[in-house]
Short mmCIF file of C-alpha atoms and ligand atoms in Angstrom, two decimals:
data_model
loop_
_atom_site.label_atom_id
_atom_site.label_comp_id
_atom_site.label_asym_id
_atom_site.label_seq_id
_atom_site.Cartn_x
_atom_site.Cartn_y
_atom_site.Cartn_z
CA MET A 1 195.23 48.45 71.76
CA PRO A 2 194.76 48.75 75.01
CA ILE A 3 192.79 51.91 76.65
CA ASN A 4 195.14 54.67 77.98
CA ALA A 5 195.03 58.50 78.32
CA ALA A 6 196.44 59.20 74.33
CA THR A 7 193.11 57.35 73.25
CA ARG A 8 190.49 58.83 71.33
CA TYR A 9 187.05 58.98 70.75
CA ILE A 10 183.68 58.51 68.56
CA ALA A 11 180.81 58.39 70.04
CA LEU A 12 176.82 57.41 69.82
CA ILE A 13 173.94 59.26 71.73
CA GLY A 14 170.81 58.26 71.51
CA ASP A 15 168.01 57.45 73.85
CA PRO A 16 167.74 54.41 74.32
CA VAL A 17 171.24 53.41 72.80
CA GLU A 18 171.53 49.86 74.66
CA HIS A 19 170.58 47.94 71.24
CA SER A 20 173.00 49.43 68.72
CA MET A 21 175.16 47.62 66.98
CA THR A 22 177.54 50.71 66.48
CA PRO A 23 179.83 49.58 69.25
CA VAL A 24 180.76 46.59 68.29
CA LEU A 25 181.21 47.13 64.53
CA GLN A 26 183.13 49.76 64.80
CA ASN A 27 185.68 48.20 67.31
CA ALA A 28 185.74 45.57 66.22
CA ALA A 29 187.08 47.15 62.94
CA LEU A 30 189.79 49.54 64.90
CA ASP A 31 191.38 46.76 66.64
CA GLU A 32 192.49 44.84 63.64
CA LEU A 33 193.25 48.52 62.20
CA GLY A 34 195.58 48.34 65.73
CA VAL A 35 194.68 52.64 66.04
CA ASN A 36 193.78 53.99 69.72
CA LEU A 37 190.70 55.06 68.89
CA ARG A 38 187.80 53.51 70.15
CA ASN A 39 184.28 54.07 69.99
CA VAL A 40 181.35 54.37 72.68
CA ALA A 41 177.81 54.84 73.33
CA PHE A 42 175.73 57.13 75.62
CA ARG A 43 172.34 57.39 76.22
CA VAL A 44 171.33 61.18 76.34
CA ALA A 45 167.87 61.72 77.47
CA PRO A 46 166.73 65.03 75.31
CA ASP A 47 167.20 67.39 78.54
CA GLN A 48 170.39 66.84 78.34
CA LEU A 49 171.54 66.92 74.58
CA ARG A 50 172.96 70.30 74.76
CA GLU A 51 175.47 69.33 77.33
CA ALA A 52 176.44 66.07 75.73
CA VAL A 53 177.14 67.86 72.63
CA TYR A 54 178.92 70.79 73.70
CA GLY A 55 180.25 68.18 76.39
CA ALA A 56 181.74 65.91 74.07
CA ARG A 57 183.68 68.17 72.14
CA ALA A 58 185.31 69.93 75.48
CA LEU A 59 186.16 66.29 76.40
CA GLY A 60 187.93 65.97 72.63
CA ILE A 61 185.82 63.82 71.15
CA LEU A 62 186.39 63.40 67.37
CA GLY A 63 182.55 63.13 66.90
CA LEU A 64 179.03 62.14 67.93
CA MET A 65 176.80 59.48 66.07
CA VAL A 66 173.48 60.10 66.71
CA THR A 67 170.64 58.04 66.45
CA ILE A 68 166.99 58.46 67.40
CA PRO A 69 165.23 60.72 68.88
CA HIS A 70 168.25 63.31 68.40
CA LYS A 71 168.45 63.26 65.03
CA GLU A 72 165.86 66.44 64.60
CA ALA A 73 167.39 68.70 67.38
CA VAL A 74 171.07 68.14 66.93
CA MET A 75 171.24 70.45 63.82
CA GLU A 76 170.42 73.84 66.10
CA PHE A 77 174.78 72.73 66.82
CA CYS A 78 175.56 72.73 63.59
CA ASP A 79 177.92 75.74 61.64
CA GLU A 80 177.51 73.65 58.52
CA VAL A 81 175.26 70.92 57.26
CA ASP A 82 175.97 68.17 54.36
CA ARG A 83 173.47 68.55 51.35
CA PHE A 84 171.55 64.97 52.92
CA GLY A 85 171.21 66.84 56.10
CA GLU A 86 169.66 69.77 54.30
CA LEU A 87 167.59 68.04 52.93
CA MET A 88 165.86 65.50 55.10
CA GLY A 89 166.46 68.77 58.32
CA ALA A 90 168.26 65.66 60.46
CA VAL A 91 171.78 64.61 60.78
CA ASN A 92 173.19 61.08 62.28
CA LEU A 93 176.94 62.65 62.51
CA LEU A 94 178.28 65.62 64.31
CA HIS A 95 181.87 66.31 62.61
CA PHE A 96 183.87 67.88 65.77
CA SER A 97 185.82 70.31 63.11
CA GLY A 98 187.80 72.32 64.36
CA THR A 99 186.05 74.83 66.74
CA SER A 100 183.38 73.79 63.78
CA ILE A 101 181.24 71.46 64.42
CA VAL A 102 179.69 70.06 60.83
CA GLY A 103 176.47 67.93 60.50
CA TYR A 104 176.60 64.69 57.84
CA ASN A 105 173.36 62.98 57.03
CA THR A 106 174.75 59.26 55.59
CA ASP A 107 171.21 57.42 55.94
CA GLY A 108 170.96 55.86 53.19
CA TYR A 109 174.53 55.89 52.32
CA GLY A 110 174.78 52.48 53.14
CA ALA A 111 171.67 51.65 50.98
CA SER A 112 173.64 53.00 47.22
CA GLN A 113 176.41 51.20 48.66
CA SER A 114 175.09 47.80 49.30
CA LEU A 115 173.64 47.54 46.47
CA ALA A 116 176.95 48.96 43.99
CA ASP A 117 178.25 45.83 46.09
CA ALA A 118 175.79 43.81 44.13
CA GLY A 119 176.72 45.47 41.04
CA ILE A 120 173.33 47.77 40.78
CA PRO A 121 174.14 51.23 40.68
CA VAL A 122 171.26 53.30 41.63
CA LYS A 123 172.11 56.03 39.11
CA GLY A 124 169.35 54.89 36.28
CA SER A 125 167.72 52.17 38.20
CA ARG A 126 164.02 51.61 38.19
CA ILE A 127 163.51 51.07 42.17
CA LEU A 128 160.36 50.51 44.20
CA VAL A 129 160.56 51.08 48.35
CA ILE A 130 158.03 49.31 50.44
CA GLY A 131 157.62 51.61 53.51
CA ALA A 132 157.07 55.56 53.73
CA GLY A 133 157.84 55.30 57.99
CA GLY A 134 161.79 56.87 58.29
CA ALA A 135 164.01 54.62 56.46
CA GLY A 136 161.25 54.70 53.43
CA ARG A 137 161.27 58.43 53.18
CA CYS A 138 165.05 58.38 53.83
CA LEU A 139 165.54 55.71 51.27
CA ALA A 140 163.30 57.57 48.23
CA HIS A 141 165.17 61.11 49.24
CA ARG A 142 168.22 59.23 48.65
CA PHE A 143 167.44 57.24 45.61
CA CYS A 144 166.35 59.96 43.91
CA LEU A 145 169.76 62.67 44.71
CA ASP A 146 171.90 59.24 43.67
CA GLY A 147 169.85 59.53 40.70
CA ALA A 148 167.88 56.78 40.00
CA ALA A 149 165.97 56.81 36.67
CA GLN A 150 162.44 55.89 38.37
CA VAL A 151 161.44 55.51 42.09
CA ALA A 152 158.34 54.55 43.33
CA LEU A 153 156.84 54.48 47.40
CA LEU A 154 154.07 51.73 48.65
CA ASN A 155 153.15 52.19 52.16
CA ARG A 156 150.07 50.53 53.96
CA THR A 157 149.31 53.64 55.16
CA VAL A 158 149.12 56.11 51.21
CA SER A 159 148.39 59.48 53.23
CA ARG A 160 152.40 58.50 54.62
CA ALA A 161 153.76 58.01 50.96
CA GLU A 162 151.73 61.13 49.49
CA ALA A 163 153.81 63.39 52.09
CA ILE A 164 157.14 62.18 50.75
CA ARG A 165 156.17 62.32 47.84
CA ASP A 166 155.00 65.89 47.86
CA GLU A 167 158.74 66.54 49.77
CA ILE A 168 161.30 65.23 47.20
CA ARG A 169 158.44 67.19 44.81
CA THR A 170 159.26 70.86 46.51
CA LYS A 171 163.02 69.61 48.21
CA GLN A 172 164.60 67.88 44.96
CA GLY A 173 162.09 69.05 41.58
CA LYS A 174 161.56 65.00 41.53
CA THR A 175 158.63 62.84 41.30
CA ILE A 176 158.61 59.43 42.46
CA HIS A 177 154.82 57.08 41.90
CA ILE A 178 153.26 55.92 44.98
CA GLY A 179 150.29 53.86 46.36
CA PRO A 180 148.91 51.48 48.44
CA LEU A 181 150.64 48.69 49.59
CA THR A 182 148.40 45.99 48.20
CA PRO A 183 148.94 42.85 46.15
CA GLU A 184 147.21 45.26 43.11
CA GLY A 185 149.69 47.69 44.33
CA LEU A 186 152.40 45.61 44.58
CA GLU A 187 152.36 43.39 40.83
CA THR A 188 151.87 46.78 38.31
CA ALA A 189 155.27 48.04 40.64
CA MET A 190 157.12 45.27 40.54
CA GLN A 191 156.49 45.06 36.86
CA THR A 192 158.61 48.07 36.03
CA ALA A 193 161.18 48.02 39.12
CA GLN A 194 164.63 46.35 38.49
CA VAL A 195 165.30 46.78 42.40
CA VAL A 196 162.71 46.35 45.24
CA VAL A 197 163.17 47.14 48.80
CA ASN A 198 161.54 46.42 51.97
CA ALA A 199 162.25 49.67 54.51
CA THR A 200 158.84 48.14 56.13
CA SER A 201 159.64 46.29 59.76
CA VAL A 202 157.82 42.81 58.40
CA GLY A 203 159.99 40.17 58.17
CA MET A 204 161.84 41.34 61.80
CA TYR A 205 162.76 38.63 64.50
CA PRO A 206 160.48 37.67 66.26
CA HIS A 207 158.11 37.86 63.13
CA THR A 208 160.10 36.00 60.19
CA ASP A 209 157.68 34.56 58.23
CA SER A 210 155.87 37.27 56.98
CA SER A 211 157.08 39.42 53.96
CA PRO A 212 155.36 42.06 52.38
CA VAL A 213 155.44 41.04 48.90
CA PRO A 214 153.44 37.64 47.92
CA ALA A 215 156.41 34.82 46.70
CA HIS A 216 154.72 34.65 42.99
CA LEU A 217 155.66 38.02 42.19
CA TRP A 218 159.32 37.39 42.57
CA ARG A 219 161.10 37.78 38.86
CA PRO A 220 164.69 36.30 38.43
CA ASP A 221 166.18 39.62 37.12
CA HIS A 222 164.38 41.19 40.28
CA ILE A 223 167.34 42.12 42.84
CA ALA A 224 165.57 41.91 46.56
CA PHE A 225 167.34 44.44 49.17
CA ASP A 226 165.75 44.17 52.69
CA ILE A 227 166.76 46.65 55.11
CA VAL A 228 165.67 44.65 57.91
CA TYR A 229 169.11 43.09 59.02
CA ASN A 230 167.61 40.36 61.82
CA PRO A 231 167.29 37.69 60.45
CA LEU A 232 169.72 37.89 57.98
CA GLU A 233 168.22 36.52 55.44
CA THR A 234 164.48 37.25 55.80
CA ARG A 235 161.17 35.77 54.70
CA PHE A 236 161.56 38.63 51.75
CA LEU A 237 165.23 37.60 50.34
CA ALA A 238 164.05 33.78 50.76
CA ASP A 239 161.31 34.39 48.23
CA ALA A 240 163.19 35.97 45.91
CA ARG A 241 165.99 33.76 45.94
CA LYS A 242 164.26 30.73 45.45
CA ALA A 243 162.64 33.11 42.77
CA GLY A 244 166.58 32.91 40.75
CA ALA A 245 166.48 36.66 41.77
CA VAL A 246 169.61 38.55 43.18
CA THR A 247 169.72 39.40 46.84
CA VAL A 248 171.18 42.13 49.31
CA ASP A 249 170.66 41.99 52.71
CA GLY A 250 170.36 45.36 55.53
CA VAL A 251 173.85 44.24 56.94
CA GLY A 252 175.68 46.53 54.53
CA MET A 253 173.75 49.29 55.05
CA LEU A 254 174.43 49.15 58.62
CA VAL A 255 178.03 49.12 58.31
CA TYR A 256 178.65 51.20 55.58
CA THR A 257 176.85 54.32 57.86
CA ASN A 258 179.66 53.30 60.23
CA GLU A 259 182.64 52.84 58.06
CA LYS A 260 181.77 56.37 57.04
CA ALA A 261 181.74 57.58 60.41
CA ILE A 262 185.36 56.50 60.82
CA GLU A 263 186.20 58.06 57.91
CA ILE A 264 184.97 61.06 58.38
CA CYS A 265 186.20 61.55 61.71
CA ALA A 266 189.17 59.68 61.79
CA GLY A 267 190.28 59.37 58.45
CA PHE A 268 190.89 55.70 59.00
CA HIS A 269 189.30 53.56 56.01
CA PRO A 270 187.74 50.46 58.28
CA SER A 271 187.60 47.37 57.19
CA ILE A 272 184.09 46.57 55.79
CA ASP A 273 183.96 41.94 55.59
CA THR A 274 185.54 42.83 59.52
CA MET A 275 182.44 45.24 60.45
CA ARG A 276 180.39 43.08 58.69
CA GLU A 277 181.19 39.75 60.29
CA ALA A 278 181.37 41.48 63.81
CA CYS A 279 177.58 41.92 63.29
CA ILE A 280 176.77 38.99 62.63
CA GLN A 281 178.10 37.32 64.95
CA ALA A 282 176.72 39.75 67.82
CA LEU A 283 173.10 39.17 65.93
CA HIS A 284 173.70 35.94 66.29
CA ALA A 285 174.51 36.03 70.04
CA SER A 286 171.43 38.26 71.02
CA THR A 287 169.19 36.63 69.16
CA GLY A 288 170.45 32.89 67.86
CA GLN A 289 168.33 34.15 64.54
CA ALA A 290 170.91 36.00 62.52
N1 NAP B 301 169.64 47.99 58.03
C1 NAP B 301 169.55 49.54 58.15
O1 NAP B 301 170.81 49.58 58.40
C2 NAP B 301 168.71 49.52 59.01
C3 NAP B 301 168.49 51.27 59.16
C4 NAP B 301 166.62 52.08 59.45
C5 NAP B 301 166.28 50.73 59.38
N2 NAP B 301 166.37 49.37 59.29
C6 NAP B 301 164.89 48.64 59.79
O2 NAP B 301 164.09 49.32 58.55
C7 NAP B 301 162.48 49.14 59.36
C8 NAP B 301 161.80 50.11 58.75
O3 NAP B 301 162.41 51.34 60.18
P1 NAP B 301 161.82 52.60 59.96
O4 NAP B 301 162.89 53.69 61.21
O5 NAP B 301 161.38 53.49 59.02
O6 NAP B 301 160.21 52.39 61.12
P2 NAP B 301 158.85 53.58 60.93
O7 NAP B 301 159.20 54.46 60.88
O8 NAP B 301 158.59 52.58 62.43
O9 NAP B 301 158.17 52.80 59.94
C9 NAP B 301 157.61 51.12 59.82
C10 NAP B 301 157.08 51.07 58.18
O10 NAP B 301 156.41 49.65 58.62
C11 NAP B 301 155.37 50.04 57.86
N3 NAP B 301 155.23 48.82 58.37
C12 NAP B 301 155.14 47.93 60.00
N4 NAP B 301 154.10 46.96 59.52
C13 NAP B 301 153.51 46.55 58.50
C14 NAP B 301 152.80 46.16 58.81
N5 NAP B 301 152.29 45.35 59.20
N6 NAP B 301 152.36 45.67 56.98
C15 NAP B 301 152.62 46.57 56.25
N7 NAP B 301 153.42 47.88 56.76
C16 NAP B 301 153.85 47.31 57.19
C17 NAP B 301 154.83 50.85 58.19
O11 NAP B 301 153.64 51.48 57.22
P3 NAP B 301 152.60 52.28 57.76
O12 NAP B 301 153.45 53.95 57.87
O13 NAP B 301 151.56 51.92 57.12
O14 NAP B 301 152.46 51.98 59.60
C18 NAP B 301 156.34 51.71 57.96
O15 NAP B 301 155.95 52.17 56.64
C19 NAP B 301 163.27 48.43 60.29
O16 NAP B 301 163.29 46.78 60.32
C20 NAP B 301 164.36 48.78 60.77
O17 NAP B 301 165.15 48.06 62.00
C21 NAP B 301 167.15 48.82 59.39
#
């Protein structure tokens, strides 16, 4: 479908955005659907954010996906914010709906969907999250909200895990277990966990030989989920697979975030498989790794 005067857009804003997979994923799926809709990415400096948001609305852009560093700052432009956005104090999607700007936070939604696809619903599961950076915080909140039976959080810097535990207690009234990311801490936490999630950057290309989990701690009844998606099979996942565990890679999380944005902004259901394939091809082309 060629771009013409009737083409509509979903845009991504961030600073930087040049590395983003979003346009590649979304345009592959939109092409396949044969709809006159495109995804484009714009680098927006923090001091241009207001102009960018209102300008996008004035141009008839359907919605803005929002990435670092703007996720908190765009809250001030929202007339409404969804429940997860309120919890996180940040949104990753603005939908221009009539005269309103509705903010959504779909971060972590893709993680729960990826696990559900693998036959492991978050509800009722015992989940260990390793890493208490931005992604670890989001996943700990999301898994609590989605009804996990138990959430544990280990981090190299324990104070960051403590802050997340306190925040979840205050905002959700739920208790998570926290601890240091040490061999002993992991051994204890992995004894009770069904699902083990790597939410650190350990193992990411080009440091593909590292894993936050010593190989001998994996059991065949574990489910290993790595949100690092480059390489597709990280050391963390390879070790788990060799021990007989079920593995879930990080591409699904990325893909579902994009699927949700298209659904909210345009009402279409793009193909998950097409977006996944486009993502894997783009990763392969950029690094030769995935
Ligand atoms: N699949 C997806 O859609 C998706 C979405 C978001 C993020 N991600 C990936 O998730 C990863 C984390 O992202 P983020 O935004 O949370 O990053 P971040 O805020 O910078 O946090 C990094 C985390 O990794 C830990 N870490 C870094 N180096 C470590 C090491 N050598 N040993 C132990 N822990 C270490 C940090 O521990 P300290 O607190 O001790 O420094 C912290 O917990 C990135 O690789 C990112 O690409 C994937």
